[in-house]
mmCIF file of C-alpha atoms in Angstrom:
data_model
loop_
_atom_site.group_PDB
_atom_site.id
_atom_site.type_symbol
_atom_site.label_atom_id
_atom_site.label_comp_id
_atom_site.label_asym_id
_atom_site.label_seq_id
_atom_site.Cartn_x
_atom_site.Cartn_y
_atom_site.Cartn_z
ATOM 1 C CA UNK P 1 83.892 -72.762 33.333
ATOM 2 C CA UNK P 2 80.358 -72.091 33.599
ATOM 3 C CA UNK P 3 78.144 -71.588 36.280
ATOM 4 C CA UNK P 4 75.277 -74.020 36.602
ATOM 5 C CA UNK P 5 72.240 -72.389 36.729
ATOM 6 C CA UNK P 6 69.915 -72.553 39.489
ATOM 7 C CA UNK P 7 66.919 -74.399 39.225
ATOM 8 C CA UNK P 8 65.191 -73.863 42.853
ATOM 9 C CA UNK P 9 62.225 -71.582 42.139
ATOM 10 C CA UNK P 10 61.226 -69.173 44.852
ATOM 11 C CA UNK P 11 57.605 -69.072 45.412
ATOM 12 C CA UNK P 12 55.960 -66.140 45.673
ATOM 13 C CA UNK P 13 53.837 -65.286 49.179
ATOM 14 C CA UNK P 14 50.353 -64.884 47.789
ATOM 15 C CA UNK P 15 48.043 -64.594 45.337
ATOM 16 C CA UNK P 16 44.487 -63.315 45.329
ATOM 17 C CA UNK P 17 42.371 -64.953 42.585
ATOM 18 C CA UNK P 18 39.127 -62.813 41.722
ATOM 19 C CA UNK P 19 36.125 -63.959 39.804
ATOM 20 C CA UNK P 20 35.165 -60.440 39.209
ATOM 21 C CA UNK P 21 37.586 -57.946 37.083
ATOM 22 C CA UNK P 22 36.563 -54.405 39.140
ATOM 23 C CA UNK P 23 35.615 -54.582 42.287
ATOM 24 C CA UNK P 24 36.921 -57.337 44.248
ATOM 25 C CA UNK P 25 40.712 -56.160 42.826
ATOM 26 C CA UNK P 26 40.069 -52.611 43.905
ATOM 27 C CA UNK P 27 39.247 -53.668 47.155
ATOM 28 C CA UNK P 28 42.407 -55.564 47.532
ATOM 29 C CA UNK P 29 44.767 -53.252 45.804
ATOM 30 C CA UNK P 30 43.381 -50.651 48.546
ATOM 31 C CA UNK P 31 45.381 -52.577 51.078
ATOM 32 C CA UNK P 32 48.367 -52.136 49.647
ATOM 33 C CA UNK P 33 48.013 -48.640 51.257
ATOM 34 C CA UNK P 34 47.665 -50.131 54.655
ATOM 35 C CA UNK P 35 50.823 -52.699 54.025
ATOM 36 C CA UNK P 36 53.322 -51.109 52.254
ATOM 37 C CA UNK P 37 55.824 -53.596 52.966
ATOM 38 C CA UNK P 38 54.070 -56.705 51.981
ATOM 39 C CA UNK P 39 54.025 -57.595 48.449
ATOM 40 C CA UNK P 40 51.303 -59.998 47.142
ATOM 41 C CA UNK P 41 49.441 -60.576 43.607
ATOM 42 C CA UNK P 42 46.018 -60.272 42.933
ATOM 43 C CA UNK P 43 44.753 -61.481 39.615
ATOM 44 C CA UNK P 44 43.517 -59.807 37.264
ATOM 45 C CA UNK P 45 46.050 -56.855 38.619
ATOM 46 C CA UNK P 46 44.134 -53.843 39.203
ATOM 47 C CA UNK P 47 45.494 -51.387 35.716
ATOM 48 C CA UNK P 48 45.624 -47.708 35.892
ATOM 49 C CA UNK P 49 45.837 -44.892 32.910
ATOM 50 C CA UNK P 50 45.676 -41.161 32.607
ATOM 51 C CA UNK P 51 41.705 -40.443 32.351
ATOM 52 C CA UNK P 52 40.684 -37.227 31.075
ATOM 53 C CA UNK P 53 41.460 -33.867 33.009
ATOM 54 C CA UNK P 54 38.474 -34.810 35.476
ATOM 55 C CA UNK P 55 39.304 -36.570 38.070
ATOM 56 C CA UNK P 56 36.363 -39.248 38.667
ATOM 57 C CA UNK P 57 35.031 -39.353 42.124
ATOM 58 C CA UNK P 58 35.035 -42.673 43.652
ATOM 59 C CA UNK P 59 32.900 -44.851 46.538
ATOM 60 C CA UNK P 60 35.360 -43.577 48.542
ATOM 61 C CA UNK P 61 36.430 -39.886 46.952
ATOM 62 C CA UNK P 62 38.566 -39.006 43.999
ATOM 63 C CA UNK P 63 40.868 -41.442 42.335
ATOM 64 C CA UNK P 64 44.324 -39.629 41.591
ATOM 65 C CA UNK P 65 43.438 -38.899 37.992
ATOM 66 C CA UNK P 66 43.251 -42.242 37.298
ATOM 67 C CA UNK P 67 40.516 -44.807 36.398
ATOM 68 C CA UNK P 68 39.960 -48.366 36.313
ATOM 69 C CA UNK P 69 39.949 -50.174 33.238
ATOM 70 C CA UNK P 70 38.493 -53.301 32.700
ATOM 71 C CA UNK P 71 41.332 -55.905 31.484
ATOM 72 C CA UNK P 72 41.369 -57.865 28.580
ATOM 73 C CA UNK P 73 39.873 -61.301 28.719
ATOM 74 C CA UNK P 74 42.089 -64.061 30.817
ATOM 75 C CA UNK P 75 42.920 -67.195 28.861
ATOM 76 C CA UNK P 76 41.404 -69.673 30.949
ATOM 77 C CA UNK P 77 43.454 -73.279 30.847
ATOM 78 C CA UNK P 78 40.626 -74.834 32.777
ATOM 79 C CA UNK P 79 37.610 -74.002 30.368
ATOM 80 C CA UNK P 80 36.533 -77.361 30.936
ATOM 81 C CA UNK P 81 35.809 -77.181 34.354
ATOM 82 C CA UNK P 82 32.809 -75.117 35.155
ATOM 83 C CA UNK P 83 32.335 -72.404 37.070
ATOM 84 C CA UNK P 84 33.963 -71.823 40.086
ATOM 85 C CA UNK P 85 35.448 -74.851 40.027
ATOM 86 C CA UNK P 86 37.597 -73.564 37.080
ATOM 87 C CA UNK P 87 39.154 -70.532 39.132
ATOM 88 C CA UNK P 88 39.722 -73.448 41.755
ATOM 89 C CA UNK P 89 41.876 -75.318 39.559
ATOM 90 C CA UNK P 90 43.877 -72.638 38.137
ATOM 91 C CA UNK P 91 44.583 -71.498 42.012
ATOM 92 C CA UNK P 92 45.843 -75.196 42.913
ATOM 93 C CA UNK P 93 47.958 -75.162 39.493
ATOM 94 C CA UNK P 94 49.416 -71.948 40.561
ATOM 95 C CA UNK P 95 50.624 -73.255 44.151
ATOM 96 C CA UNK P 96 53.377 -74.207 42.234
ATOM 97 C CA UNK P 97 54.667 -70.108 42.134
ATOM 98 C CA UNK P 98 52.895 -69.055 45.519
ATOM 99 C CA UNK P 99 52.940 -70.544 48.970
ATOM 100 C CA UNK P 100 49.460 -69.714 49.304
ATOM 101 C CA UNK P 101 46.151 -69.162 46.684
ATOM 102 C CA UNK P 102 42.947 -67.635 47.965
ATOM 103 C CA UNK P 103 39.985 -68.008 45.393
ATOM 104 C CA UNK P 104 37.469 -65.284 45.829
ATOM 105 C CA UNK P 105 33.742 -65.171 44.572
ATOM 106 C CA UNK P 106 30.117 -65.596 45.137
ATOM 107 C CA UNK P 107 27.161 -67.344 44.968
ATOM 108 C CA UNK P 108 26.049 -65.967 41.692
ATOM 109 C CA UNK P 109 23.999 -69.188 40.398
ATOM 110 C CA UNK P 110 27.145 -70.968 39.533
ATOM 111 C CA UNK P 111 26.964 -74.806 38.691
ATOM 112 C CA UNK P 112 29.653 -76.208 40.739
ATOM 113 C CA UNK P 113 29.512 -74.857 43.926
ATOM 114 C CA UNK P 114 29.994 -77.567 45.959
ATOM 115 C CA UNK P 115 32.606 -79.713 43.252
ATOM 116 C CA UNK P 116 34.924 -76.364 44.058
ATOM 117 C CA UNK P 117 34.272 -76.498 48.018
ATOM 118 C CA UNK P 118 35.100 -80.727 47.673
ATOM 119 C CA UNK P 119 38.278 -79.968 45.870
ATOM 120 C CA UNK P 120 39.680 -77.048 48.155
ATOM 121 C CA UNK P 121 39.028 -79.383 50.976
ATOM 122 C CA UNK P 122 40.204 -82.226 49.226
ATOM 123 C CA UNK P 123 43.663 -80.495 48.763
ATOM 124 C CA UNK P 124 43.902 -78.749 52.096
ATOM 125 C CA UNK P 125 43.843 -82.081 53.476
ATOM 126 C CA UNK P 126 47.174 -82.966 51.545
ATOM 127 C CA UNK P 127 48.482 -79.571 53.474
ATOM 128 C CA UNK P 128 47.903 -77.178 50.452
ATOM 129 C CA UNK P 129 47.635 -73.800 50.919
ATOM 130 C CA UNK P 130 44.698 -73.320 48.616
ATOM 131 C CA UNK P 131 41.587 -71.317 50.309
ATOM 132 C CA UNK P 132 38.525 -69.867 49.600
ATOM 133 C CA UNK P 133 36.916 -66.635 49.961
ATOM 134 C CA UNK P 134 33.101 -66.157 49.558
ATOM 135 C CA UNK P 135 30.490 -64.205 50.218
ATOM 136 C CA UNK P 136 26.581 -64.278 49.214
ATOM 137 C CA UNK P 137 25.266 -63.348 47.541
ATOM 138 C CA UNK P 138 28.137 -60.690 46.375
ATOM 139 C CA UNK P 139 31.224 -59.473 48.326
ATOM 140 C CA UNK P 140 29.079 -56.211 48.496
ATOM 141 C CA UNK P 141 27.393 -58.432 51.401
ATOM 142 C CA UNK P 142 30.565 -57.937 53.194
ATOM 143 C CA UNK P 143 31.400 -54.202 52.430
ATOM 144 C CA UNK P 144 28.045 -54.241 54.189
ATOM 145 C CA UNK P 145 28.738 -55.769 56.886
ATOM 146 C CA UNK P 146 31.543 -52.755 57.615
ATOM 147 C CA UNK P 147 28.394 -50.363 58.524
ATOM 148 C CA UNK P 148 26.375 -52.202 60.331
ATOM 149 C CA UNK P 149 25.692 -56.096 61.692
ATOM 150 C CA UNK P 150 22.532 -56.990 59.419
ATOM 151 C CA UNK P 151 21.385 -60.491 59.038
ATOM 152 C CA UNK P 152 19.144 -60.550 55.714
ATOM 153 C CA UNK P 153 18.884 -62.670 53.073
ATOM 154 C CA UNK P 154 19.418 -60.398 49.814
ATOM 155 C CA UNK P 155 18.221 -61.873 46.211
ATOM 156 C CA UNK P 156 20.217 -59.850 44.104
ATOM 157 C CA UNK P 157 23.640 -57.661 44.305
ATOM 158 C CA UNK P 158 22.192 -54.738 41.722
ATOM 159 C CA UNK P 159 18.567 -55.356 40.776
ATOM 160 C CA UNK P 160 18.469 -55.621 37.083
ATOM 161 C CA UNK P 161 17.670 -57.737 34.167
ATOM 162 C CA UNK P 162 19.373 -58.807 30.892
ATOM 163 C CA UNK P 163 18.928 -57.097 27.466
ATOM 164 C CA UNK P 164 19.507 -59.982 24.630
ATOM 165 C CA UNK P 165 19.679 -57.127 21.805
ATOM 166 C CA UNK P 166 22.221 -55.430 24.079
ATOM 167 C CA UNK P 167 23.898 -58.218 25.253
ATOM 168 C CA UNK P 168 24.736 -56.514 28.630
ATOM 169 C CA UNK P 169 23.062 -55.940 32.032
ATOM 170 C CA UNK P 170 20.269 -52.883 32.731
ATOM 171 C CA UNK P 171 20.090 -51.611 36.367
ATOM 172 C CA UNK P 172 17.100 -50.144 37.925
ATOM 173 C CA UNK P 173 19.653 -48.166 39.819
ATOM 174 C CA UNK P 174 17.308 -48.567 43.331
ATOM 175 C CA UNK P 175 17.306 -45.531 45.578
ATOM 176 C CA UNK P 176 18.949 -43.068 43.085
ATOM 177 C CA UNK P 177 17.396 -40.059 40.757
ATOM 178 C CA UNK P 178 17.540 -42.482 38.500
ATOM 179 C CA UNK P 179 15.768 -45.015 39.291
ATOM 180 C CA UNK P 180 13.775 -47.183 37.203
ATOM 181 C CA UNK P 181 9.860 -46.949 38.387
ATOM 182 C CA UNK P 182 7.873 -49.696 39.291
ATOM 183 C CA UNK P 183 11.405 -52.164 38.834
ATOM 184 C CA UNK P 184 13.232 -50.428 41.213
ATOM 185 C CA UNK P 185 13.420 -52.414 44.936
ATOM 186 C CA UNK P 186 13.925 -49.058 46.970
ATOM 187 C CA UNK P 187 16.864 -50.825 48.682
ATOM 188 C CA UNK P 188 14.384 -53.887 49.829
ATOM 189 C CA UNK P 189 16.087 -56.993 47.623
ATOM 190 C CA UNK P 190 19.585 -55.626 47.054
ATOM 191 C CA UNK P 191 22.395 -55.159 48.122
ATOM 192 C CA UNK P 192 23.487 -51.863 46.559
ATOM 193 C CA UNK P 193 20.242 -50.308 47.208
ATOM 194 C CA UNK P 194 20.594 -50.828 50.297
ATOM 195 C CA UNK P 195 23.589 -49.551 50.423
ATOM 196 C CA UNK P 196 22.345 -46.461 48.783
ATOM 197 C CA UNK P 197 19.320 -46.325 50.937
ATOM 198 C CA UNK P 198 20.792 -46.167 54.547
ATOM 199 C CA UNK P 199 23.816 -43.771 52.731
ATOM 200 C CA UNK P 200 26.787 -46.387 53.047
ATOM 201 C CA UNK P 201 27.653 -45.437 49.155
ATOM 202 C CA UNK P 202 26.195 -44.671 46.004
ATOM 203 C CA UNK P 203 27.540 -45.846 43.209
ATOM 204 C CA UNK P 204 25.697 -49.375 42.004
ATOM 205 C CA UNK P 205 27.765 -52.484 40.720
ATOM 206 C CA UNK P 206 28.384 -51.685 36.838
ATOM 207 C CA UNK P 207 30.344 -48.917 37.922
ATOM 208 C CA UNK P 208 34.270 -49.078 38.236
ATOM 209 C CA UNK P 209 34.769 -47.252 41.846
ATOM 210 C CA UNK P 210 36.233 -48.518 44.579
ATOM 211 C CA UNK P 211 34.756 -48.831 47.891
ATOM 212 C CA UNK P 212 38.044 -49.281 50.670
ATOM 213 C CA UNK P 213 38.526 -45.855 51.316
ATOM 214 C CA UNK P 214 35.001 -45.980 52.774
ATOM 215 C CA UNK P 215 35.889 -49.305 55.084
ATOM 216 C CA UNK P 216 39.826 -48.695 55.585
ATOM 217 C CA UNK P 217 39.402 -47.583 59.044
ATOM 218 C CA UNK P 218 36.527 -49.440 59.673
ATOM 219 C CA UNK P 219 37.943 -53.340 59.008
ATOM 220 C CA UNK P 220 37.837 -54.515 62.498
ATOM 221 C CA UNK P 221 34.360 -53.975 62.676
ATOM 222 C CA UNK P 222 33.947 -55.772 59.113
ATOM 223 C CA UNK P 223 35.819 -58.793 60.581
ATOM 224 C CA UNK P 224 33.840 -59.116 63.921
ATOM 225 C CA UNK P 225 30.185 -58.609 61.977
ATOM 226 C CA UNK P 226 31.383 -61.056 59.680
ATOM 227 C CA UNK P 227 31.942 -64.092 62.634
ATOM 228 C CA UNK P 228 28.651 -63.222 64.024
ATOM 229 C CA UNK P 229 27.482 -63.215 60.879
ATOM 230 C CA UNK P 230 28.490 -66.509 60.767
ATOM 231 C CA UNK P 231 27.668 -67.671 64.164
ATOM 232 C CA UNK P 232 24.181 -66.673 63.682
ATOM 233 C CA UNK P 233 23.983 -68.435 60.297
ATOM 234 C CA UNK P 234 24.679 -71.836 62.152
ATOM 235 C CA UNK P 235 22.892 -71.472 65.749
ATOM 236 C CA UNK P 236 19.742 -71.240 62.520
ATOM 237 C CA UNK P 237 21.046 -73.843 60.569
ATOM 238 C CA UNK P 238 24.031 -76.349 61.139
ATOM 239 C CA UNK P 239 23.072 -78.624 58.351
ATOM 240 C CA UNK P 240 23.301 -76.739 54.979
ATOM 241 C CA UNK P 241 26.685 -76.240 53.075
ATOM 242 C CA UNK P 242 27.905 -72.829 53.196
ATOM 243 C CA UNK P 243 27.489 -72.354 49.242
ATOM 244 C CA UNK P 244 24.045 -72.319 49.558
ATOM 245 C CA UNK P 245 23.754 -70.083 52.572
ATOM 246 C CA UNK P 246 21.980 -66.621 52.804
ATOM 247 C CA UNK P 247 23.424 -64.571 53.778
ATOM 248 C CA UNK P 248 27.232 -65.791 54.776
ATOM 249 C CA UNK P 249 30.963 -64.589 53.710
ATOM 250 C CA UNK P 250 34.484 -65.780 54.753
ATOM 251 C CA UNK P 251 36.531 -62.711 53.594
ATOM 252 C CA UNK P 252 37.039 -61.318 56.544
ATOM 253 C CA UNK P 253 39.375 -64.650 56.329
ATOM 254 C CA UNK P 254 41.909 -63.094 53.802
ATOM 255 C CA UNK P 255 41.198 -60.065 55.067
ATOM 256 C CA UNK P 256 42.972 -61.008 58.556
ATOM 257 C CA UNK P 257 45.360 -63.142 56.578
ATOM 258 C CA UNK P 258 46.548 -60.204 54.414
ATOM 259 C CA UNK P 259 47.102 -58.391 58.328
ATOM 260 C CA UNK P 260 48.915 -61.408 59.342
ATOM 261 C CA UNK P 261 46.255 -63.038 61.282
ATOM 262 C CA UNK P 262 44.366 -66.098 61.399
ATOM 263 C CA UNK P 263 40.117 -66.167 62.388
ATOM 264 C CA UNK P 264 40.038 -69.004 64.765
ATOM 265 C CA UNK P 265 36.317 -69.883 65.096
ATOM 266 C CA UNK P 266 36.348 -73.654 66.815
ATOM 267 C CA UNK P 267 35.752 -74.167 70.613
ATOM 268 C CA UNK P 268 37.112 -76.781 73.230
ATOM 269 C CA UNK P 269 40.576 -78.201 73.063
ATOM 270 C CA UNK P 270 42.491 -76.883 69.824
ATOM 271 C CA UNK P 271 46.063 -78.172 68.444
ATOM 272 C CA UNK P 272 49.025 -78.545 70.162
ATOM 273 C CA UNK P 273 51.068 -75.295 69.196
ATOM 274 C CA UNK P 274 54.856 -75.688 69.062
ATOM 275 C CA UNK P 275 56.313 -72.459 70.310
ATOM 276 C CA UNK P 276 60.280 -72.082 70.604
ATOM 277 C CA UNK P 277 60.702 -75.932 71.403
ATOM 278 C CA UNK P 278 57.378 -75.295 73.969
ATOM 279 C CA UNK P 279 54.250 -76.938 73.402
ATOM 280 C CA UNK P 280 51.271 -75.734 73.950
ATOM 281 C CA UNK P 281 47.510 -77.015 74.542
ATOM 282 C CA UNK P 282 44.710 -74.324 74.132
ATOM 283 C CA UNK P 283 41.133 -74.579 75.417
ATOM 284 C CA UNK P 284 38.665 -72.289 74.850
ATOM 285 C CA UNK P 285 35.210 -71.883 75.620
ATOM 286 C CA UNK P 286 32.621 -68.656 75.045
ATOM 287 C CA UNK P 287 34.182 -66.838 77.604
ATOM 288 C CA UNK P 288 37.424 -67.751 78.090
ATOM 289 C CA UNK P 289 41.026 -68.901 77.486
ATOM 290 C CA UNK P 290 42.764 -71.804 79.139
ATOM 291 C CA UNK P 291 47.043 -72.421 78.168
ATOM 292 C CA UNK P 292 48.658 -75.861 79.302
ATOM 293 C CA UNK P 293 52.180 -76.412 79.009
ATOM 294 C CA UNK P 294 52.220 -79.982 77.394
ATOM 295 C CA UNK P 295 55.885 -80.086 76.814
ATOM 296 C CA UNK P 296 58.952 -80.660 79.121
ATOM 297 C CA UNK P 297 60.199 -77.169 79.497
ATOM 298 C CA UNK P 298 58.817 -74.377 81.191
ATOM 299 C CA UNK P 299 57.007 -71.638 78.665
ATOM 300 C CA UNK P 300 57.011 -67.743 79.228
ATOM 301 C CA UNK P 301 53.851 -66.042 78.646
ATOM 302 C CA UNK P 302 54.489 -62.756 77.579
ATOM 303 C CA UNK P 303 52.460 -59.423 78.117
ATOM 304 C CA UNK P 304 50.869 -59.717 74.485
ATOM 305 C CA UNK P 305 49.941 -63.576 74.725
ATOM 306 C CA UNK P 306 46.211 -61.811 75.095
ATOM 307 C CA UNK P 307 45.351 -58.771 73.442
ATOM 308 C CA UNK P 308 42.065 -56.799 72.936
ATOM 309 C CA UNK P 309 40.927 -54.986 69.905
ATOM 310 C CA UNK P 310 39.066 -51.628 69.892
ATOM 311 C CA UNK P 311 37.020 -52.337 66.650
ATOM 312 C CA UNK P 312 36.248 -48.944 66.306
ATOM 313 C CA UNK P 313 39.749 -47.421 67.045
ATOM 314 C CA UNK P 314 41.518 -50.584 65.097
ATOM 315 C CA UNK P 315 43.549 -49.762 69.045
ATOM 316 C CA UNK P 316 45.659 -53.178 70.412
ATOM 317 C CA UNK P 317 46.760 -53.471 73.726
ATOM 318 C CA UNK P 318 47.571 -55.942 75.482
ATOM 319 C CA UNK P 319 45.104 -58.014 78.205
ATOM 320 C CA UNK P 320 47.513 -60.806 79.726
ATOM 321 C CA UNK P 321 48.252 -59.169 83.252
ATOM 322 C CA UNK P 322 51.913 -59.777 83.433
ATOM 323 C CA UNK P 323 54.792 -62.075 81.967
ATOM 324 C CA UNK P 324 55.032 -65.369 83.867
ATOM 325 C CA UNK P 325 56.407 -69.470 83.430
ATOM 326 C CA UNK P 326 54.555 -71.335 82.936
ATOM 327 C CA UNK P 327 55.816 -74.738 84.147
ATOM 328 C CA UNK P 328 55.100 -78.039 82.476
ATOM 329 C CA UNK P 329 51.884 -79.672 82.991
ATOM 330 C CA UNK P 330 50.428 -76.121 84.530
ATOM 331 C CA UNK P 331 47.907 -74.224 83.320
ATOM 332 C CA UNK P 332 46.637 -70.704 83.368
ATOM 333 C CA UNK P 333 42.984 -69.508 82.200
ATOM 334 C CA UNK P 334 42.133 -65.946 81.112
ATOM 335 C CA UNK P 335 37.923 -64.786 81.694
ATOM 336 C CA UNK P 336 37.479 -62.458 78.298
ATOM 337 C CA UNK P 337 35.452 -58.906 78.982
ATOM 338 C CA UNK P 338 33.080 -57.209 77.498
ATOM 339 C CA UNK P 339 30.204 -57.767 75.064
ATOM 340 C CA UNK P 340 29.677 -60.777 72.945
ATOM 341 C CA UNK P 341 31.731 -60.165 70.080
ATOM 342 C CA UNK P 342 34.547 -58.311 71.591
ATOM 343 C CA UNK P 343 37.723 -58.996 69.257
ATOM 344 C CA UNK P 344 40.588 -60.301 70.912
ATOM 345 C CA UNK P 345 44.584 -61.410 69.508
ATOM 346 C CA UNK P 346 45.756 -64.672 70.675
ATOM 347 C CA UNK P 347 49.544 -64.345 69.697
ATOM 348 C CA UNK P 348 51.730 -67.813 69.910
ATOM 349 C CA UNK P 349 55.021 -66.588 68.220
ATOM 350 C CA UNK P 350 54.771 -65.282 64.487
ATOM 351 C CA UNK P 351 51.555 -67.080 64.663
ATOM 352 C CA UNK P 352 48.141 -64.505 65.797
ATOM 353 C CA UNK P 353 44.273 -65.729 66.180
ATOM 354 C CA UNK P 354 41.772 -63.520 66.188
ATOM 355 C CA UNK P 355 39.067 -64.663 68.335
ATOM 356 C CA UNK P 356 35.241 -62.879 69.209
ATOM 357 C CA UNK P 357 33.823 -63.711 72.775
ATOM 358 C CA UNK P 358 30.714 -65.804 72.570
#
């Protein structure tokens, strides 16, 4: 007699969707170095051959002998839609393999911006994992951001202009030997120049380097420049949508994701968190943390309920003083130290926030 085969599909954890074919995979293959044990997909998959007997140096240092090549073209189902509400599409048709889909691009003068922001919300508030990561005015913004906290509004990634006979790209290559005179921005309009300029990297966009083992040990800081980043951005402005903001990025979003954290950004009283048949009410203000037992049976607050982050060490410990019950209806606060911006864990379970003071 014959088996019957089994039609319950296991769903992948997570896939990465890039708009860009270089760069953005490099940058999250890189953290397959830092979490060996967690398997995700990014797409298009970062491909590797044998290069030549020189090894190429990198952003970062020498690749292994190895280079990036750029993949072939991706059939696109979702031609129709235009850009990036295509790559939107494809990520919410793919929930259907992967329990959760980030979609990751930039500003980059596409047409529908905000039709791919409507329909990410749209489905999130059906409870689908579908997300988006995206910086402006390239994700270079947010390598960027790993160096230093800088609030400007760039106009360009690579300064450059398009050669119809060509049909490609020319770079002035700003703040190199080779830069073009009188077209060059010295580091003043772009990104990469900047970059180049205050000695952060070198290479400029058309090249196929990777940049994470310049920002591996330096990710903490990326994620806490990137929420005040943010919290400057609408203490300006609370009014415009954040696909037309200058500067602005959310990876440091699936960056913490990828780590197993979640950026909590909101203030005041936040949802009720179930926790081993607990629940929990959190309250949280600029400077501090308030826990209230809102179930019927007592909770134990452990030692790492609260911990603090050393952005520059990437160093945890923990900050709650000692393990207590917390009874129903009680509460406990916790003041936060240090400087606005300090990086803190707030761990509930399997579930961990990171929140900045301020």
């Amino acid at each position: 007699m014959s088996r019957p085969s089994n039609t319950l599909k296991h769903k992948q954890a997570l896939l990465i969707k890039c708009e860009g074919e270089v760069t953005e995979p490099l940058f999250f293959d890189g953290f397959r170095e830092l979490l060996p044990g967690f398997v995700y997909t990014i797409s298009p998959e970062p491909r590797y051959v044998e290069a030549d007997l020189e090894t190429r140096p990198t952003r970062g240092g020498k690749r292994r002998k190895k280079r990036q090549l750029k993949g072939d073209p991706i059939e696109n189902e979702h031609e129709s839609y235009p850009m990036p509400l295509n790559w939107v599409m494809e990520g919410i048709e793919q929930l259907d393999s992967y329990e959760k889909v980030w979609c990751v691009f930039d500003k980059d003068g596409h047409p529908a911006m905000k039709e791919a922001f409507d329909k990410v919300h749209e489905y999130q508030a059906q409870g689908k994992n579908i997300n988006i990561a995206f910086s402006s005015r390239c994700i270079e913004y947010y390598f960027l951001l790993h160096f230093e906290y800088i609030y400007k509004a760039f106009s360009k990634c690579e300064c450059g202009k398009k050669d119809s006979k060509r049909k490609k790209t020319v770079y002035f290559r700003c703040k190199t030997p080779e830069a073009v005179p009188g077209k060059a921005c010295n580091g003043d309009k772009c990104i990469n120049g900047y970059a180049r300029l205050k000695g952060y990297w070198q290479e400029s966009k058309q090249e196929d380097k990777t940049i994470f083992p310049l920002i591996k040990d330096k990710i903490w800081i990326g994620i806490r420049n990137s929420i005040l980043l943010r919290r400057e951005s609408y203490a300006k402005d609370t009014e415009t949508p954040i696909y037309q903001r200058n500067p602005f990025v959310t990876v440091d979003h699936l960056v913490a994701s990828l780590m197993g954290y979640e950026v909590l950004e909101t203030y005041g009283s936040l949802d009720v968190i179930k926790d081993s048949g607990t629940r929990i009410a959190i309250c949280r203000t600029m400077k501090s943390i308030t826990i209230e037992n809102v179930g019927d049976i007592a909770y134990s607050i452990q030692n790492n309920l609260i911990s603090s982050i050393d952005v520059n060490t990437g160093h945890i410990e923990d900050y709650t003083p000692k393990p207590h019950i917390l009874q129903p209806e009680e509460t406990e606060s916790y003041e936060l130290d240090g400087e606005d911006g300090s990086l803190f864990v707030l761990s509930f379970g399997t579930r961990k926030y990171i929140i900045a003071k301020g």
